[in-house]
Coordinates of C-alpha atoms in Angstrom, one line a residue:
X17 CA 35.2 88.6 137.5
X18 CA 35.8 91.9 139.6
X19 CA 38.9 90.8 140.6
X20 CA 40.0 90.5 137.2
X21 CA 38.3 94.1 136.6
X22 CA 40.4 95.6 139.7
X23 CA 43.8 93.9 137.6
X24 CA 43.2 95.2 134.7
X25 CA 42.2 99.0 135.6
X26 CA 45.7 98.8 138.1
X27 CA 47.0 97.7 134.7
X28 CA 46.0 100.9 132.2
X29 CA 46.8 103.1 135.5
X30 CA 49.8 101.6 135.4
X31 CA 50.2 102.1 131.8
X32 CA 48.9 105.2 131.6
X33 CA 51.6 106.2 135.2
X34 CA 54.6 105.1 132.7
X35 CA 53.2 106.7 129.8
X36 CA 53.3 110.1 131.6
X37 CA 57.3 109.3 132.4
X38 CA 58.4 109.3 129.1
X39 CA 59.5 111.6 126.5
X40 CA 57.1 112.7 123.9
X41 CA 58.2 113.0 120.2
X42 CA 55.1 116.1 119.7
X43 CA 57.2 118.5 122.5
X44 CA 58.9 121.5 121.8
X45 CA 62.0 122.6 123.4
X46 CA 61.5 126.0 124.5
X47 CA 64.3 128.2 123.0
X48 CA 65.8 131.0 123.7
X49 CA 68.6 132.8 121.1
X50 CA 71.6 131.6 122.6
X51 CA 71.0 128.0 121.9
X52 CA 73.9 127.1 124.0
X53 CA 71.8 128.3 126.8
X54 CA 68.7 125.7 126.4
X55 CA 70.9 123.1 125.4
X56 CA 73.2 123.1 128.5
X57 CA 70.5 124.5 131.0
X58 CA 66.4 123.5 130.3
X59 CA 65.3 123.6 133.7
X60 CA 66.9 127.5 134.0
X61 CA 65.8 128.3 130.7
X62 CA 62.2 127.0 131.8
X63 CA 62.4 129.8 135.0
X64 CA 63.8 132.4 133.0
X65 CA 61.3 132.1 129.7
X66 CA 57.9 131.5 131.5
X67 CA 57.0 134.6 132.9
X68 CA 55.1 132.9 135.4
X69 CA 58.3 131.2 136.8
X70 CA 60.5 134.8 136.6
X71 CA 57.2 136.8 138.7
X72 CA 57.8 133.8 141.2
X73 CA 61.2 133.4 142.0
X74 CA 62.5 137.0 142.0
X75 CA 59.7 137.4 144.4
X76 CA 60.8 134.9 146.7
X77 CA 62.6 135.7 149.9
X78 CA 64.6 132.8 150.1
X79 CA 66.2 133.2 146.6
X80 CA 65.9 136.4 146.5
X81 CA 68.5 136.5 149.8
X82 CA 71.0 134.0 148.4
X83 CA 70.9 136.5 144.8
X84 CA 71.6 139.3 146.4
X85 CA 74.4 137.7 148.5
X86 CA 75.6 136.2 145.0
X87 CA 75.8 139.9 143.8
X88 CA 77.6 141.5 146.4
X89 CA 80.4 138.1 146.3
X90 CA 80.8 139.2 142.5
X91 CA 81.1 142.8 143.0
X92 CA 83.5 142.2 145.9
X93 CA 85.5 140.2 143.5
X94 CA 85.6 142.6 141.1
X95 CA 87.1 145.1 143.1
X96 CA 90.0 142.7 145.0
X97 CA 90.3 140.0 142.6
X98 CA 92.6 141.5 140.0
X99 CA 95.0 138.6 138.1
X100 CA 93.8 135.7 139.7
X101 CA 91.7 133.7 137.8
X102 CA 90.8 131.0 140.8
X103 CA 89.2 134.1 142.8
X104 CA 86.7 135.2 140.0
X105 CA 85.7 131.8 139.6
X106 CA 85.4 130.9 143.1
X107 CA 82.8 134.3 143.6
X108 CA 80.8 133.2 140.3
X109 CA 80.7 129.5 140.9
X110 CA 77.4 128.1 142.9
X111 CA 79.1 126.8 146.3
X112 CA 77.7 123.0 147.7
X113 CA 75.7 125.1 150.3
X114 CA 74.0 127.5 147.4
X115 CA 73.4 124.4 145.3
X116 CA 71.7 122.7 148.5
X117 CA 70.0 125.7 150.1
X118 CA 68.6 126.6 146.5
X119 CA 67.4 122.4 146.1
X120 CA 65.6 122.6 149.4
X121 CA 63.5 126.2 148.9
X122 CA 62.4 124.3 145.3
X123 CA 61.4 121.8 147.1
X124 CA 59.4 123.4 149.6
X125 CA 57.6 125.7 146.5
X126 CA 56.6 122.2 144.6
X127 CA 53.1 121.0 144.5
X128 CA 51.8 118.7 142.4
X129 CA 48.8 121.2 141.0
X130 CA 51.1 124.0 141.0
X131 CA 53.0 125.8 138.7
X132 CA 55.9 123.4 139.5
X133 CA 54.3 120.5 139.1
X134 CA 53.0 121.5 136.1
X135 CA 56.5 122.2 134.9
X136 CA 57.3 118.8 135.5
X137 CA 54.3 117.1 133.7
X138 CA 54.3 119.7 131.2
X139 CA 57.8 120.1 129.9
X140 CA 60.9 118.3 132.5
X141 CA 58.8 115.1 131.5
X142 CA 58.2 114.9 128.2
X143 CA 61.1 117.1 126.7
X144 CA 63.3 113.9 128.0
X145 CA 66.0 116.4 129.2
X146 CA 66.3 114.8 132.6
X147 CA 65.4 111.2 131.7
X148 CA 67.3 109.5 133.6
X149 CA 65.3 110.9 136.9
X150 CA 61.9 110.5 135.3
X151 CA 61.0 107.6 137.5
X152 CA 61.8 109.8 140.4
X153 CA 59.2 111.2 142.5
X154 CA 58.6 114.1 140.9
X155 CA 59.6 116.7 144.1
X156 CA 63.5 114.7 143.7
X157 CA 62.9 115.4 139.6
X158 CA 63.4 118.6 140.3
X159 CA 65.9 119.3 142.5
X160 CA 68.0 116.9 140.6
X161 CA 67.5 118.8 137.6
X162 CA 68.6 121.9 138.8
X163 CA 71.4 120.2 140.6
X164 CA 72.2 118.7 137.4
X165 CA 71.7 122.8 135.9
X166 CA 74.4 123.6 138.5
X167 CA 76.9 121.6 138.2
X168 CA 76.9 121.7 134.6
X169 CA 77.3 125.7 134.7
X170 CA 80.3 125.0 137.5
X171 CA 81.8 122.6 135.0
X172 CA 81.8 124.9 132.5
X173 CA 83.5 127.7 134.5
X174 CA 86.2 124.9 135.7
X175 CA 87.2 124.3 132.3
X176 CA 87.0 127.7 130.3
X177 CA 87.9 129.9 133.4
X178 CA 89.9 127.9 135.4
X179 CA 91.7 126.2 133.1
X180 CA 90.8 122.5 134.7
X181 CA 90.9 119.8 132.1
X182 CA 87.9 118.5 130.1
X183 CA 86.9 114.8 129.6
X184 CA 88.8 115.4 126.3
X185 CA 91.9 117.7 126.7
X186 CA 93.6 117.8 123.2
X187 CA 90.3 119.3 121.7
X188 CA 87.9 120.7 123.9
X189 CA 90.7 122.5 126.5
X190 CA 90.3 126.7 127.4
X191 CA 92.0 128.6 124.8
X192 CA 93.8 130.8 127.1
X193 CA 96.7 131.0 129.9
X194 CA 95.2 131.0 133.0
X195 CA 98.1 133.7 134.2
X196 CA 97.7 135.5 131.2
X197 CA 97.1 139.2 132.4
X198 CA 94.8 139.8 129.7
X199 CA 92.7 136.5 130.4
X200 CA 91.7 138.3 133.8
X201 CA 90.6 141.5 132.7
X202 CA 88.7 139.6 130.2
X203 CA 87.1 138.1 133.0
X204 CA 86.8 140.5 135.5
X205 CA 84.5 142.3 132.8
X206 CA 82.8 139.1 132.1
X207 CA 81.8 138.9 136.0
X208 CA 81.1 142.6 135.7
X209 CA 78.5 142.1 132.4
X210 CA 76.9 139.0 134.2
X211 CA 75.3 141.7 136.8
X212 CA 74.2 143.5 134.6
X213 CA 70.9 144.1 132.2
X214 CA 67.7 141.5 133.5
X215 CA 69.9 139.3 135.1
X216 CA 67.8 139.3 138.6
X217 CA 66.9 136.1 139.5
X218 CA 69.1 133.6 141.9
X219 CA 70.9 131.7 139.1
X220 CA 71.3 134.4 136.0
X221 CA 74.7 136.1 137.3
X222 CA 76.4 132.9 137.2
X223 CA 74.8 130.8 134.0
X224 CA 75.5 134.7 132.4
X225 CA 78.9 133.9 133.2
X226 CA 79.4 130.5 132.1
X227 CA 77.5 131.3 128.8
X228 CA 79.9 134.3 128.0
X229 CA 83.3 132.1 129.1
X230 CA 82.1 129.6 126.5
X231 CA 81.6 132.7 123.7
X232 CA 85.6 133.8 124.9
X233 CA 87.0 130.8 124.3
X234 CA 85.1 130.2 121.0
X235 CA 83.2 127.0 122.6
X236 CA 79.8 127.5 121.4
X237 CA 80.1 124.8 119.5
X238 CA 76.7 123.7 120.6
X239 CA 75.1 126.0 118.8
X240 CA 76.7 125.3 115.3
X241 CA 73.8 125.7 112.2
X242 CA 70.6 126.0 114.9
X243 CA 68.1 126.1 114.7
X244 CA 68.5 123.2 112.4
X245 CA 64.9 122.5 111.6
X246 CA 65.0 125.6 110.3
X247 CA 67.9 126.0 108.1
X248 CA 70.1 123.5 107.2
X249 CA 67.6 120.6 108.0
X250 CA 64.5 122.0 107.1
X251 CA 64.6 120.2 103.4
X252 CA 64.7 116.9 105.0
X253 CA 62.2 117.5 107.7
X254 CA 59.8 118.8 104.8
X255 CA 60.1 115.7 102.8
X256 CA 59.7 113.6 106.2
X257 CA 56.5 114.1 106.3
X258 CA 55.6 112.8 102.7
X259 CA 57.3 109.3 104.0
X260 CA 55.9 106.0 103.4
X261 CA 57.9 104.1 106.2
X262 CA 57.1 100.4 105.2
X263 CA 59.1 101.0 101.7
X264 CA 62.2 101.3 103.4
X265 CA 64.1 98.6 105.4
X266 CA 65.8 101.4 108.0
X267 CA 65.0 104.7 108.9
X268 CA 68.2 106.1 108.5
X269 CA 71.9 105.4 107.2
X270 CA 74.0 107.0 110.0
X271 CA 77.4 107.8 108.9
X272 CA 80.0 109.0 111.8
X273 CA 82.2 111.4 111.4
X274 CA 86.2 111.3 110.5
X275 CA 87.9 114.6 111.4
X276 CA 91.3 115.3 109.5
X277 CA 94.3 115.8 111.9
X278 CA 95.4 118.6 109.6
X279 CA 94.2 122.4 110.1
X280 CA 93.4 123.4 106.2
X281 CA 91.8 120.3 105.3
X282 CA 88.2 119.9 105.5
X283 CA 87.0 116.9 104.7
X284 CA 89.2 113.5 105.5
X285 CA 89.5 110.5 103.0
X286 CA 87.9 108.7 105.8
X287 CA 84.6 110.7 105.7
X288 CA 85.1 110.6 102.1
X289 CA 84.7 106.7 102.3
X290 CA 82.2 106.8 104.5
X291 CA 80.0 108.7 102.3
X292 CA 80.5 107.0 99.2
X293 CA 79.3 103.5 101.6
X294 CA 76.3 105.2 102.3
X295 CA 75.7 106.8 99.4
X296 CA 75.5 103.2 97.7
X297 CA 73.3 101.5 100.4
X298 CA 70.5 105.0 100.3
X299 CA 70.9 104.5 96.6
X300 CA 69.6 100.3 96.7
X301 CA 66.7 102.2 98.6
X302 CA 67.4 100.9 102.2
X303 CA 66.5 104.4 103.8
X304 CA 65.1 107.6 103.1
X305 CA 67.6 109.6 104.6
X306 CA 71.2 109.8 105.6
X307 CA 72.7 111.6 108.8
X308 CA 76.1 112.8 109.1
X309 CA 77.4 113.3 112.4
X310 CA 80.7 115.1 113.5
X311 CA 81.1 118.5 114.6
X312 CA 83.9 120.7 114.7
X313 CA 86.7 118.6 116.6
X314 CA 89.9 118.0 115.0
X315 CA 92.2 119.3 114.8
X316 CA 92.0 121.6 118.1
X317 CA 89.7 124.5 117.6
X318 CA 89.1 123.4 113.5
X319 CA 86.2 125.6 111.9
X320 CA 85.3 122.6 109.8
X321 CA 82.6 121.3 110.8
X322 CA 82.6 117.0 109.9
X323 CA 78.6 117.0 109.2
X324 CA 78.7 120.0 107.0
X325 CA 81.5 118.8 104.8
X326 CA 80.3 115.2 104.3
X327 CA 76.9 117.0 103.6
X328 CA 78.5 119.0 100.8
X329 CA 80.2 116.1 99.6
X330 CA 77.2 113.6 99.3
X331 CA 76.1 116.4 97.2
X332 CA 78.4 118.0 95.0
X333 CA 80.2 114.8 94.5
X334 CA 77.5 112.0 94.6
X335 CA 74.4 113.8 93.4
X336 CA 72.6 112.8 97.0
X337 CA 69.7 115.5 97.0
X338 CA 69.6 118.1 100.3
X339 CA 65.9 116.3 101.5
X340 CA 67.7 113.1 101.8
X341 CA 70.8 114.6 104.1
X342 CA 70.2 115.0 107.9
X343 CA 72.9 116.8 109.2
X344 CA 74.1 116.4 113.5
X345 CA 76.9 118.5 113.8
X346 CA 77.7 118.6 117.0
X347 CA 78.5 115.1 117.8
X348 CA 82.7 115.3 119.5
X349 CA 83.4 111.4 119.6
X350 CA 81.8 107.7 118.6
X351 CA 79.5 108.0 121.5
X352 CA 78.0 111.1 120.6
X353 CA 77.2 110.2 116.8
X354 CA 74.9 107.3 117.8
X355 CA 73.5 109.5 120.8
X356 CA 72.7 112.2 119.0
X357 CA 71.6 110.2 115.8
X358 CA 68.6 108.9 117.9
X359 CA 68.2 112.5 119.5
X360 CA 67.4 113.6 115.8
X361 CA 65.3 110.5 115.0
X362 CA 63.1 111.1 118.1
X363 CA 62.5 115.2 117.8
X364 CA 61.8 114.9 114.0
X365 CA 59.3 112.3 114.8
X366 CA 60.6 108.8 112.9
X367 CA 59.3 105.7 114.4
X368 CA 60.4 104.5 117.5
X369 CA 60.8 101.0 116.8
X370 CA 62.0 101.2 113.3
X371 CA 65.6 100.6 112.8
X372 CA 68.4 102.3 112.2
X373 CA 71.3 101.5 109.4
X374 CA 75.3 102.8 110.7
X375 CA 77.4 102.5 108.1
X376 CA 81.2 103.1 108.2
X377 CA 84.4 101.3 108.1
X378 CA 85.2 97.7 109.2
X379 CA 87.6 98.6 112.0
X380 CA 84.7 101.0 113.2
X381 CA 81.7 99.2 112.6
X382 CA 83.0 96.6 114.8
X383 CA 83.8 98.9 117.7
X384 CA 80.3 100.2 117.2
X385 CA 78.7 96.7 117.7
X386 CA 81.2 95.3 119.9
X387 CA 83.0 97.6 122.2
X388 CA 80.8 101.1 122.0
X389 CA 78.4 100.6 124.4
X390 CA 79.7 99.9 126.9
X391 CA 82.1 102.9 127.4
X392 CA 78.6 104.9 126.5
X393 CA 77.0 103.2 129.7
X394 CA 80.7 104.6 131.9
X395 CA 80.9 107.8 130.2
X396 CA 76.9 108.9 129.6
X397 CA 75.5 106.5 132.3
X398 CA 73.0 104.7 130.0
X399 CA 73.1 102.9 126.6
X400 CA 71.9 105.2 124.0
X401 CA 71.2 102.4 121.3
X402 CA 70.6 99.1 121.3
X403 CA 72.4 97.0 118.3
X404 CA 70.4 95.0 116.4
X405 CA 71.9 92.7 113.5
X406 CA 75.1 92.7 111.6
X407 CA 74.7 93.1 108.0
X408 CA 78.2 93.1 106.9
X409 CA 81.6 94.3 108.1
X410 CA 81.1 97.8 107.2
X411 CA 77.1 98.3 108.5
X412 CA 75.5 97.1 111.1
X413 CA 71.8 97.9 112.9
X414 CA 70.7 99.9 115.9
X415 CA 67.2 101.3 117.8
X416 CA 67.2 104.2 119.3
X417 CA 67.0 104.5 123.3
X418 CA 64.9 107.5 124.6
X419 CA 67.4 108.0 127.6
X420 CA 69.5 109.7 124.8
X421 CA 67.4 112.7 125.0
X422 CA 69.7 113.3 128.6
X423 CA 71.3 116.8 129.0
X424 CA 74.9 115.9 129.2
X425 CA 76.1 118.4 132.0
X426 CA 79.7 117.6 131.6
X427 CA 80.2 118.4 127.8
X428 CA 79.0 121.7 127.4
X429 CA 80.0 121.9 123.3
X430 CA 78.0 119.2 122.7
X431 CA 75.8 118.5 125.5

C-alpha cells in the first residue's frame, strides 16, 4: 500500500514537473511599442522592460565591460567605416565570443529563487516563446534563449544590411544596393542613433540597430494591425467569450492566404475562392469563427495585406459579420498560416483539444495533409499541427501543437 502511495505522489510531481514546462493560454506577452521588438526578441525585451532586470545588468561588471567595448567598436566604425557596408555590420553584429562570453556571465547570475529563475518560471515558460528548450534544465533555457535573441538580431543585420539572402529571396530580400553610397550613410547614422538615448545595457546598441534596418527597408511587417486584440480582432475576441463550444463541430475554419502576383491588385481570385468555401461551411454552422491568414508577400514589397483583404471581402461581399472574422496577417508561406493559426487559437484562449477546420482548394488541401508537415518539421524544426481527418478534397482537419508558440529567429517579418 505505501509503495503504491510513493508511485502515485512521483506521479502528480511528475505531472505537476510537466505542467510547469508548458505554455499557458492565461499569459501575457509583455509588449513594448515596437512590436517587432517583442516578437523577434522576448528574452531582451524581458531585460529591458522589468526594471528589476535593467538595475541588474547595467550594474554588472561583466556586461557592463563587453557594452562598453561594443560602444567604442561602433563609434570607431563610424569614424573609418565610410562606404562599406560589411564594416558597419561587422562592428554592430554580436561576434561568437560576445554571444558566448555574454551565455556564460548569465549563467553564472541564474539561481533558481532568483530573479532569473523566476524569469524562467514566470514568463520564458509559460509565454511558449522558447518551447522547444522547455525541457531543458532551466540554467541551458536561458542561455539558449538569448543565444537564440542573438542570432536572430545577427540574422536580421545579414539580410537588411548586408544584403545576404533570406530563406525567401524574391520577397523578403533588402530593398537596397549594398554599394549604394547613400545606403551607407543611411547606415552609418543608423549605427550612430543605436548609441544613443537609453540604450545602455550590453545588447541595446545592436538590437537598436537591427530594429531600425528592418524600419529602412520597410520590413516591419511583423508588426502589421498590432496590437490585434485590440483593433482589428477585438470584435471577435469579444464575442469569444459568449461561445458555447459543444454547438460547433471545429473551432475554426482557417482559410490560407493567395497573394496576387500583380502590384495593383489586392485581392486574388484565389483568395476570393477560398472565402466563398469558407464562407459556406461557417454558414452550415461548423465554426464560430473564420481566420484568414496571409500577410503582405506578393508581389515583392506589396502593401496588400492577404488577411485584410479576404476580411473585407467575407464582409462586403458575403455578409460574414466582423465577430466571426479572425484576422493573422503576418503569415509569408503555407507553413506559417497553420503555425500561426494555432498561435491565435492558443493566445485567445480556444480549446486545446478541439479541432480545427482548413479549408481551401483541392490542389492545396492536399499539400496541407500530405506534403506540409514535413517541410514544417525541416524548415521550423517541429510540427506545428497535427492533421486529423479528411472531410473532402477542399477541407480537411487539424489540432494545434503548442511548440508553435516558437520565436522563429530566422524570419524576422513574420517570426
Amino acid at each position: 500500500m505505501k509503495l503504491c502511495y510513493l508511485f502515485l505522489v512521483i506521479y502528480l510531481l511528475c505531472q505537476g514537473l510537466a505542467a510547469q514546462e508548458m505554455p499557458s493560454p492565461s499569459y501575457q506577452i509583455i509588449q513594448t511599442r515596437n512590436a517587432v521588438q517583442y516578437k523577434n526578441y522576448y528574452l531582451l525585451t524581458l531585460f529591458e522592460q522589468l526594471p528589476e532586470f535593467r538595475q541588474t545588468l547595467s550594474t554588472d561588471t561583466v556586461l557592463n565591460a563587453i557594452y562598453q567595448l561594443k560602444t567604442l567598436r561602433i563609434n570607431e566604425a563610424i569614424k573609418t567605416c565610410r562606404t562599406d557596408i560589411t564594416c558597419y555590420a561587422k562592428a554592430l553584429k554580436f561576434t561568437d565570443d560576445e554571444i558566448s562570453g555574454i551565455g556564460n556571465r548569465l549563467a553564472k547570475l541564474y539561481t533558481e529563487n532568483n530573479l532569473f529563475g523566476r524569469l524562467i518560471k514566470n514568463h520564458l515558460l509559460p509565454s511558449g516563446c522558447y518551447a522547444l528548450f522547455a525541457k531543458e534544465q532551466h540554467q541551458n533555457l536561458l542561455i539558449k534563449a538569448w543565444e537564440q535573441d542573438a542570432n536572430a538580431i545577427n540574422y536580421a543585420i545579414g539580410v537588411y544590411v548586408e544584403g545576404n539572402k533570406p530563406n525567401y529571396p524574391k520577397i523578403d530580400s533588402i530593398s537596397f544596393k549594398v554599394k549604394d553610397k547613400e545606403f551607407a550613410e543611411l547606415t552609418a547614422a543608423n549605427a550612430w542613433l543605436a548609441l544613443q538615448g537609453n540604450n545602455k545595457l550590453f545588447f541595446e546598441p545592436t538590437m537598436q540597430f537591427a530594429i531600425q534596418a528592418l524600419e529602412l527597408n520597410e520590413r516591419d511587417d511583423a508588426a502589421d494591425y498590432e496590437p490585434m486584440a485590440k483593433g482589428v480582432n477585438l470584435a471577435a475576441i469579444q464575442q469569444l467569450k459568449k461561445v458555447d463550444w459543444k454547438k460547433y463541430p471545429y473551432s475554426v475554419i482557417l482559410i490560407p492566404g493567395a497573394g496576387p502576383e500583380e502590384k495593383d491588385v489586392a485581392l486574388s481570385p484565389g483568395g476570393m475562392i477560398r472565402c466563398r468555401l469558407a464562407a459556406l461551411q461557417y454558414k452550415k454552422g461548423m465554426a464560430p469563427f473564420i481566420v484568414v491568414s496571409g500577410g503582405r508577400v506578393h508581389p515583392y514589397k506589396t502593401k496588400f495585406s492577404e488577411a485584410y483583404e479576404m476580411k473585407k471581402f467575407l464582409m462586403r461581399v458575403l455578409q460574414i459579420p466582423e465577430s466571426a472574422i479572425i484576422m493573422e496577417p503576418h503569415a509569408r508561406h503555407t507553413t506559417t498560416n497553420l503555425r500561426n493559426c494555432a498561435r491565435l487559437m492558443f493566445r485567445y484562449g480556444m480549446p486545446v483539444d478541439k479541432a480545427g477546420m482548413v479549408c481551401t482548394v483541392k490542389s492545396q488541401s492536399y499539400y496541407i495533409t500530405d506534403i506540409l508537415p514535413e517541410r514544417c518539421k525541416k524548415e521550423l524544426g517541429y510540427y506545428p499541427y497535427k492533421s486529423g481527418k479528411r472531410l473532402s478534397e477542399t477541407e480537411s482537419e487539424f489540432y494545434l501543437n503548442t511548440n508553435s508558440l516558437q520565436i522563429d529567429f530566422d524570419e524576422p517579418l513574420d517570426p
